[in-house]
Tab-separated table of C-alpha atoms in Angstrom:
chain	number	residue	atom	x	y	z
A	1	UNK	CA	60.322	104.956	40.361
A	2	UNK	CA	59.316	102.239	42.707
A	3	UNK	CA	56.041	102.865	44.381
A	4	UNK	CA	54.505	100.953	47.242
A	5	UNK	CA	51.866	99.434	44.918
A	6	UNK	CA	54.530	98.035	42.599
A	7	UNK	CA	56.363	96.509	45.511
A	8	UNK	CA	53.161	94.907	46.708
A	9	UNK	CA	52.474	93.458	43.201
A	10	UNK	CA	55.987	92.045	42.928
A	11	UNK	CA	55.642	90.444	46.335
A	12	UNK	CA	52.341	88.798	45.427
A	13	UNK	CA	53.819	87.491	42.188
A	14	UNK	CA	56.801	85.939	43.990
A	15	UNK	CA	54.503	84.454	46.625
A	16	UNK	CA	52.255	82.872	43.998
A	17	UNK	CA	55.245	81.449	42.193
A	18	UNK	CA	56.605	79.951	45.382
A	19	UNK	CA	53.168	78.481	46.241
A	20	UNK	CA	52.787	76.972	42.776
A	21	UNK	CA	56.144	75.287	43.181
A	22	UNK	CA	55.671	74.195	46.779
A	23	UNK	CA	52.019	73.075	46.873
A	24	UNK	CA	51.994	70.358	44.086
A	25	UNK	CA	54.784	68.496	45.840
A	26	UNK	CA	53.763	64.863	46.371
A	27	UNK	CA	54.369	63.101	49.613
A	28	UNK	CA	56.907	60.368	49.278
A	29	UNK	CA	55.141	57.061	48.483
A	30	UNK	CA	51.690	58.691	48.054
A	31	UNK	CA	49.467	59.339	44.995
A	32	UNK	CA	47.607	62.338	46.348
A	33	UNK	CA	48.423	65.937	47.071
A	34	UNK	CA	48.648	67.468	50.527
A	35	UNK	CA	46.004	70.096	50.129
A	36	UNK	CA	46.543	71.459	53.661
A	37	UNK	CA	49.729	73.150	52.462
A	38	UNK	CA	47.858	75.224	49.952
A	39	UNK	CA	47.866	78.894	51.019
A	40	UNK	CA	44.385	79.333	49.667
A	41	UNK	CA	41.307	77.102	49.806
A	42	UNK	CA	40.469	77.908	46.196
A	43	UNK	CA	43.795	76.508	45.054
A	44	UNK	CA	43.257	73.304	47.047
A	45	UNK	CA	39.766	72.992	45.512
A	46	UNK	CA	41.182	73.309	42.032
A	47	UNK	CA	43.736	70.609	42.705
A	48	UNK	CA	41.078	68.377	44.292
A	49	UNK	CA	38.777	68.741	41.281
A	50	UNK	CA	41.592	67.909	38.913
A	51	UNK	CA	42.418	64.828	40.987
A	52	UNK	CA	38.766	63.770	40.881
A	53	UNK	CA	38.630	64.164	37.121
A	54	UNK	CA	41.792	62.134	36.702
A	55	UNK	CA	40.419	59.461	39.088
A	56	UNK	CA	37.108	59.288	37.199
A	57	UNK	CA	38.983	58.885	33.933
A	58	UNK	CA	41.130	56.135	35.419
A	59	UNK	CA	38.010	54.479	36.866
A	60	UNK	CA	36.313	54.594	33.447
A	61	UNK	CA	39.324	52.902	31.930
A	62	UNK	CA	39.301	50.289	34.695
A	63	UNK	CA	35.564	49.700	34.248
A	64	UNK	CA	36.066	49.223	30.521
A	65	UNK	CA	38.851	46.731	31.158
A	66	UNK	CA	36.682	44.948	33.724
A	67	UNK	CA	33.747	44.770	31.281
A	68	UNK	CA	36.055	43.390	28.600
A	69	UNK	CA	37.361	40.748	31.004
A	70	UNK	CA	33.776	39.879	32.078
A	71	UNK	CA	32.648	39.604	28.452
A	72	UNK	CA	35.587	37.370	27.658
A	73	UNK	CA	34.791	35.199	30.677
A	74	UNK	CA	31.099	34.992	29.663
A	75	UNK	CA	32.113	34.073	26.117
A	76	UNK	CA	34.346	31.324	27.418
A	77	UNK	CA	31.522	30.152	29.679
A	78	UNK	CA	29.207	29.932	26.655
A	79	UNK	CA	31.886	28.077	24.716
A	80	UNK	CA	32.247	25.625	27.573
A	81	UNK	CA	28.471	25.152	27.726
A	82	UNK	CA	28.291	24.547	23.967
A	83	UNK	CA	31.178	22.137	24.148
A	84	UNK	CA	29.431	20.331	27.015
A	85	UNK	CA	26.260	20.003	24.920
A	86	UNK	CA	28.248	18.860	21.875
A	87	UNK	CA	30.119	16.298	23.935
A	88	UNK	CA	26.829	15.041	25.424
A	89	UNK	CA	25.142	14.558	22.060
A	90	UNK	CA	28.314	13.124	20.554
A	91	UNK	CA	28.534	10.559	23.339
A	92	UNK	CA	24.815	9.884	23.057
A	93	UNK	CA	25.108	9.354	19.306
A	94	UNK	CA	28.059	7.028	19.847
A	95	UNK	CA	26.117	5.131	22.506
A	96	UNK	CA	23.014	4.877	20.295
A	97	UNK	CA	25.140	3.723	17.378
A	98	UNK	CA	26.771	1.129	19.593
A	99	UNK	CA	23.382	-0.060	20.865
A	100	UNK	CA	22.009	-0.182	17.305
A	101	UNK	CA	25.060	-2.091	16.111
A	102	UNK	CA	24.637	-4.593	18.941
A	103	UNK	CA	20.935	-4.887	18.110
A	104	UNK	CA	21.652	-5.483	14.431
A	105	UNK	CA	24.386	-7.950	15.287
A	106	UNK	CA	22.026	-9.832	17.584
A	107	UNK	CA	19.331	-9.776	14.898
A	108	UNK	CA	21.798	-11.172	12.368
A	109	UNK	CA	22.811	-13.868	14.826
A	110	UNK	CA	19.171	-14.772	15.460
A	111	UNK	CA	18.482	-14.916	11.728
A	112	UNK	CA	21.530	-17.087	11.132
A	113	UNK	CA	20.498	-19.335	13.998
A	114	UNK	CA	16.928	-19.543	12.720
A	115	UNK	CA	18.091	-20.287	9.185
A	116	UNK	CA	20.471	-22.940	10.499
A	117	UNK	CA	17.633	-24.591	12.420
A	118	UNK	CA	15.573	-24.656	9.234
A	119	UNK	CA	18.384	-26.064	7.124
A	120	UNK	CA	19.293	-28.735	9.669
A	121	UNK	CA	15.738	-29.784	10.520
A	122	UNK	CA	14.965	-33.230	9.045
A	123	UNK	CA	11.290	-32.467	8.357
A	124	UNK	CA	12.080	-29.366	6.302
A	125	UNK	CA	13.879	-31.113	3.479
A	126	UNK	CA	13.129	-33.625	0.778
A	127	UNK	CA	9.621	-34.958	0.270
A	128	UNK	CA	8.230	-32.981	3.218
A	129	UNK	CA	8.468	-29.807	1.143
A	130	UNK	CA	6.057	-31.235	-1.439
A	131	UNK	CA	3.457	-33.024	0.686
A	132	UNK	CA	2.802	-30.246	3.219
A	133	UNK	CA	4.626	-31.839	6.141
A	134	UNK	CA	7.348	-29.160	6.123
A	135	UNK	CA	4.712	-26.431	6.007
A	136	UNK	CA	2.978	-27.922	9.039
A	137	UNK	CA	6.291	-27.951	10.911
A	138	UNK	CA	6.918	-24.290	10.109
A	139	UNK	CA	3.333	-23.461	11.028
A	140	UNK	CA	3.909	-24.779	14.530
A	141	UNK	CA	7.230	-22.926	14.750
A	142	UNK	CA	5.451	-19.679	13.790
A	143	UNK	CA	2.502	-20.245	16.135
A	144	UNK	CA	3.304	-17.518	18.679
A	145	UNK	CA	4.572	-15.118	16.004
A	146	UNK	CA	1.489	-15.124	13.769
A	147	UNK	CA	-0.874	-14.945	16.740
A	148	UNK	CA	0.951	-11.886	18.074
A	149	UNK	CA	0.714	-10.318	14.613
A	150	UNK	CA	-3.080	-10.451	14.932
A	151	UNK	CA	-2.943	-8.146	17.964
A	152	UNK	CA	-0.197	-5.831	16.677
A	153	UNK	CA	-1.583	-5.472	13.152
A	154	UNK	CA	-2.909	-1.954	12.643
A	155	UNK	CA	-0.920	-0.481	15.537
A	156	UNK	CA	2.648	-1.248	14.511
A	157	UNK	CA	3.780	0.049	11.066
A	158	UNK	CA	6.752	-2.325	11.059
A	159	UNK	CA	4.429	-5.310	11.455
A	160	UNK	CA	2.233	-3.972	8.658
A	161	UNK	CA	5.219	-3.635	6.332
A	162	UNK	CA	6.442	-7.116	7.239
A	163	UNK	CA	3.071	-8.784	6.657
A	164	UNK	CA	2.576	-6.938	3.359
A	165	UNK	CA	5.612	-8.750	1.949
A	166	UNK	CA	3.833	-12.108	2.241
A	167	UNK	CA	0.576	-11.552	0.351
A	168	UNK	CA	-0.812	-14.715	-1.240
A	169	UNK	CA	-1.793	-14.435	-4.919
A	170	UNK	CA	-5.085	-16.024	-5.914
A	171	UNK	CA	-3.367	-18.528	-8.191
A	172	UNK	CA	-1.298	-19.837	-5.282
A	173	UNK	CA	-4.271	-19.939	-2.902
A	174	UNK	CA	-6.255	-21.999	-5.391
A	175	UNK	CA	-3.588	-24.718	-5.128
A	176	UNK	CA	-3.404	-24.762	-1.317
A	177	UNK	CA	-5.427	-27.531	0.304
A	178	UNK	CA	-6.173	-27.351	4.009
A	179	UNK	CA	-7.277	-30.222	6.223
A	180	UNK	CA	-9.333	-29.886	9.397
A	181	UNK	CA	-10.525	-32.299	12.064
A	182	UNK	CA	-13.595	-31.430	14.107
A	183	UNK	CA	-14.463	-32.436	17.665
A	184	UNK	CA	-16.164	-35.609	16.412
A	185	UNK	CA	-12.984	-36.745	14.692
A	186	UNK	CA	-14.320	-36.019	11.215
A	187	UNK	CA	-11.806	-34.699	8.723
A	188	UNK	CA	-12.190	-32.729	5.552
A	189	UNK	CA	-10.129	-30.861	2.988
A	190	UNK	CA	-11.033	-27.417	1.685
A	191	UNK	CA	-9.462	-24.969	-0.744
A	192	UNK	CA	-7.731	-21.838	0.568
A	193	UNK	CA	-9.175	-19.636	-2.183
A	194	UNK	CA	-12.856	-20.488	-1.607
A	195	UNK	CA	-13.167	-22.274	1.727
A	196	UNK	CA	-15.166	-24.957	-0.050
A	197	UNK	CA	-14.772	-28.596	0.886
A	198	UNK	CA	-13.403	-30.295	-2.225
A	199	UNK	CA	-13.811	-33.971	-1.444
A	200	UNK	CA	-15.853	-34.394	-4.641
A	201	UNK	CA	-14.141	-31.842	-6.882
A	202	UNK	CA	-11.132	-33.929	-7.866
A	203	UNK	CA	-10.487	-37.607	-8.541
A	204	UNK	CA	-7.170	-39.434	-8.082
A	205	UNK	CA	-5.474	-41.166	-10.985
A	206	UNK	CA	-6.931	-44.669	-10.504
A	207	UNK	CA	-10.469	-43.384	-9.920
A	208	UNK	CA	-10.313	-41.427	-13.191
A	209	UNK	CA	-10.308	-44.723	-15.091
A	210	UNK	CA	-13.117	-45.172	-17.642
A	211	UNK	CA	-14.510	-48.161	-15.762
A	212	UNK	CA	-15.558	-45.814	-12.933
A	213	UNK	CA	-17.021	-43.084	-15.161
A	214	UNK	CA	-20.688	-43.958	-14.614
A	215	UNK	CA	-20.228	-44.020	-10.835
A	216	UNK	CA	-18.440	-40.683	-10.905
A	217	UNK	CA	-21.172	-39.095	-13.028
A	218	UNK	CA	-23.861	-40.399	-10.671
A	219	UNK	CA	-22.039	-38.925	-7.671
A	220	UNK	CA	-21.576	-35.598	-9.450
A	221	UNK	CA	-25.277	-35.418	-10.369
A	222	UNK	CA	-26.347	-36.102	-6.783
A	223	UNK	CA	-23.834	-33.559	-5.547
A	224	UNK	CA	-25.285	-30.865	-7.838
A	225	UNK	CA	-28.673	-31.268	-6.136
A	226	UNK	CA	-27.071	-30.848	-2.734
A	227	UNK	CA	-25.079	-27.814	-3.915
A	228	UNK	CA	-28.300	-26.172	-5.076
A	229	UNK	CA	-29.579	-26.586	-1.548
A	230	UNK	CA	-26.396	-24.910	-0.337
A	231	UNK	CA	-27.179	-21.791	-2.370
A	232	UNK	CA	-30.582	-21.430	-0.694
A	233	UNK	CA	-29.351	-22.623	2.721
A	234	UNK	CA	-32.175	-25.154	2.935
A	235	UNK	CA	-32.068	-28.411	4.815
A	236	UNK	CA	-30.776	-31.432	2.958
A	237	UNK	CA	-33.259	-34.096	1.971
A	238	UNK	CA	-32.333	-37.359	3.694
A	239	UNK	CA	-33.023	-39.274	0.488
A	240	UNK	CA	-30.410	-37.166	-1.340
A	241	UNK	CA	-27.835	-37.990	1.315
A	242	UNK	CA	-28.684	-41.685	1.257
A	243	UNK	CA	-28.471	-41.757	-2.540
A	244	UNK	CA	-25.077	-40.031	-2.448
A	245	UNK	CA	-23.849	-42.438	0.213
A	246	UNK	CA	-25.043	-45.438	-1.786
A	247	UNK	CA	-23.334	-44.196	-4.974
A	248	UNK	CA	-20.083	-43.591	-3.064
A	249	UNK	CA	-20.223	-47.084	-1.524
A	250	UNK	CA	-20.786	-48.588	-4.980
A	251	UNK	CA	-17.736	-46.742	-6.302
A	252	UNK	CA	-15.668	-47.929	-3.330
A	253	UNK	CA	-16.842	-51.506	-3.923
A	254	UNK	CA	-15.910	-51.368	-7.604
A	255	UNK	CA	-12.509	-49.960	-6.736
A	256	UNK	CA	-11.734	-52.656	-4.156
A	257	UNK	CA	-12.804	-55.387	-6.594
A	258	UNK	CA	-10.640	-53.932	-9.348
A	259	UNK	CA	-7.487	-53.338	-7.312
A	260	UNK	CA	-6.109	-55.616	-4.617
A	261	UNK	CA	-4.167	-53.845	-1.883
A	262	UNK	CA	-1.591	-56.628	-1.497
A	263	UNK	CA	-1.046	-56.930	-5.224
A	264	UNK	CA	-0.566	-53.181	-5.581
A	265	UNK	CA	1.971	-53.219	-2.745
A	266	UNK	CA	3.925	-55.978	-4.458
A	267	UNK	CA	3.817	-54.082	-7.763
A	268	UNK	CA	6.079	-51.363	-6.373
A	269	UNK	CA	6.036	-48.211	-4.314
A	270	UNK	CA	4.702	-46.044	-7.146
A	271	UNK	CA	1.730	-48.343	-7.769
A	272	UNK	CA	0.966	-48.546	-4.067
A	273	UNK	CA	1.046	-44.759	-3.731
A	274	UNK	CA	-1.534	-44.447	-6.492
A	275	UNK	CA	-3.660	-47.055	-4.762
A	276	UNK	CA	-3.256	-45.374	-1.391
A	277	UNK	CA	-4.229	-41.953	-2.796
A	278	UNK	CA	-7.467	-43.363	-4.227
A	279	UNK	CA	-8.219	-45.252	-1.018
A	280	UNK	CA	-7.746	-42.118	1.095
A	281	UNK	CA	-9.933	-40.133	-1.299
A	282	UNK	CA	-12.752	-42.640	-0.917
A	283	UNK	CA	-12.409	-42.430	2.854
A	284	UNK	CA	-12.535	-38.639	2.636
A	285	UNK	CA	-15.718	-38.871	0.569
A	286	UNK	CA	-17.391	-41.073	3.163
A	287	UNK	CA	-16.377	-38.691	5.955
A	288	UNK	CA	-17.811	-35.762	3.979
A	289	UNK	CA	-21.090	-37.642	3.538
A	290	UNK	CA	-21.106	-38.359	7.265
A	291	UNK	CA	-20.637	-34.634	7.825
A	292	UNK	CA	-23.645	-33.941	5.616
A	293	UNK	CA	-25.697	-36.224	7.817
A	294	UNK	CA	-24.544	-34.602	11.037
A	295	UNK	CA	-24.790	-30.971	9.933
A	296	UNK	CA	-28.112	-31.242	8.137
A	297	UNK	CA	-27.539	-28.101	6.051
A	298	UNK	CA	-25.687	-28.131	2.787
A	299	UNK	CA	-23.929	-24.804	3.349
A	300	UNK	CA	-22.538	-25.844	6.696
A	301	UNK	CA	-21.519	-29.243	5.372
A	302	UNK	CA	-19.913	-28.240	2.089
A	303	UNK	CA	-18.285	-24.954	3.097
A	304	UNK	CA	-16.077	-23.827	5.960
A	305	UNK	CA	-18.239	-21.154	7.533
A	306	UNK	CA	-15.479	-19.918	9.826
A	307	UNK	CA	-13.037	-19.328	6.965
A	308	UNK	CA	-13.097	-16.083	4.966
A	309	UNK	CA	-10.654	-16.239	2.015
A	310	UNK	CA	-10.487	-12.435	1.749
A	311	UNK	CA	-9.566	-12.006	5.421
A	312	UNK	CA	-8.092	-15.255	6.721
A	313	UNK	CA	-6.378	-16.007	3.418
A	314	UNK	CA	-5.223	-12.476	2.627
A	315	UNK	CA	-1.581	-13.214	3.356
A	316	UNK	CA	0.594	-15.934	4.806
A	317	UNK	CA	0.502	-14.533	8.358
A	318	UNK	CA	-3.314	-14.387	8.520
A	319	UNK	CA	-3.613	-17.840	6.937
A	320	UNK	CA	-1.240	-19.389	9.466
A	321	UNK	CA	-3.000	-17.573	12.318
A	322	UNK	CA	-6.355	-19.023	11.208
A	323	UNK	CA	-4.858	-22.500	10.928
A	324	UNK	CA	-3.302	-22.269	14.402
A	325	UNK	CA	-6.525	-21.041	16.011
A	326	UNK	CA	-8.719	-23.689	14.381
A	327	UNK	CA	-6.357	-26.656	14.339
A	328	UNK	CA	-6.108	-26.741	10.531
A	329	UNK	CA	-3.160	-28.339	8.731
A	330	UNK	CA	-1.792	-28.327	5.212
A	331	UNK	CA	-3.087	-31.279	3.220
A	332	UNK	CA	-1.017	-32.847	0.426
A	333	UNK	CA	-1.404	-30.928	-2.849
A	334	UNK	CA	-3.054	-32.212	-5.955
A	335	UNK	CA	-0.652	-33.763	-8.458
A	336	UNK	CA	0.968	-30.969	-10.431
A	337	UNK	CA	0.524	-28.352	-7.698
A	338	UNK	CA	3.709	-29.203	-5.811
A	339	UNK	CA	5.449	-26.045	-7.090
A	340	UNK	CA	2.936	-23.901	-5.222
A	341	UNK	CA	3.820	-25.738	-2.017
A	342	UNK	CA	7.517	-25.144	-2.693
A	343	UNK	CA	6.854	-21.414	-3.121
A	344	UNK	CA	4.731	-21.355	0.009
A	345	UNK	CA	7.491	-23.152	1.900
A	346	UNK	CA	10.038	-20.508	0.842
A	347	UNK	CA	7.658	-17.755	1.954
A	348	UNK	CA	7.122	-19.469	5.314
A	349	UNK	CA	10.861	-19.892	5.735
A	350	UNK	CA	11.476	-16.208	5.017
A	351	UNK	CA	8.740	-15.213	7.456
A	352	UNK	CA	10.264	-17.452	10.105
A	353	UNK	CA	13.716	-15.955	9.619
A	354	UNK	CA	12.400	-12.365	9.537
A	355	UNK	CA	10.365	-12.798	12.711
A	356	UNK	CA	12.781	-15.071	14.526
A	357	UNK	CA	13.761	-14.474	18.141
A	358	UNK	CA	15.654	-16.313	20.811
A	359	UNK	CA	12.451	-17.951	22.027
A	360	UNK	CA	11.510	-19.318	18.592
A	361	UNK	CA	12.437	-22.955	18.178
A	362	UNK	CA	11.377	-25.881	16.074
């Protein structure tokens, strides 16, 4: 039987069904529900909460997509920055390589130009290589270079390495003869290995003849006395100097009586060269004796006090620097020592080429 309560329950059920069908209806063109049509506030709240949950889920998905896009953009930004740095260093390396290539090319051109100047220079060929004239020409060409080495040595490793390639062995230095001229016009020749004036240490071919032996022995004996004074740095006895001068004049007189200058010239160039070498040696002896008179001390007269073989003669650069500062030149070598001058010339040539610049000129 149908009771009033059952009718009321059926009515509520139909009403709820109708509300469930009618309320979720979306407005045309809208993404939200019209909660005002809900018959109950609790139903509208439920639908609102469900919409919020769905919106939060969609927002989370959107945030994740946005973060992914931002990360991708940041990654591309880093890639662009790295590529910018790589391009910068690549261009810098290419520029440095280009600059270095130009520098090396210019250095090669300078070396070729310097070598060509050496090859084409008239004083750097032939006899000049054996008598010291070519060395004196190169010395003047290297004047500014070797003097600058004196200031840069110790501070620039490249200069140190360059100079170290031109060390002078003792055997070569013993064959190098250097000539100086002081303010009074006096000249003298000293050895590069000792700094000792060697006007009396060697006799030319003609003066080695037996007819001059007694005069040579007398000069050597007198010189020994003066050298003993040099070891004690005492003043030279005037009588010793006068005796040495007299013995040297006697030898010069004997030589001039034995050999006639005109006759030797007519005998040929070789004979005249032998005569001229002996004549110049006698003149050098007289100048050395004059130096003994002026100096008054044997050590100052027989040795070059300003020259230190271990410092000034350590290598070619220091030797040339000393010669430039003190106005010293290369003297002709002793007979048989020409090979040492040839080796020294090659070393000087290599130094000139290695240190050449646009300003260097012969």
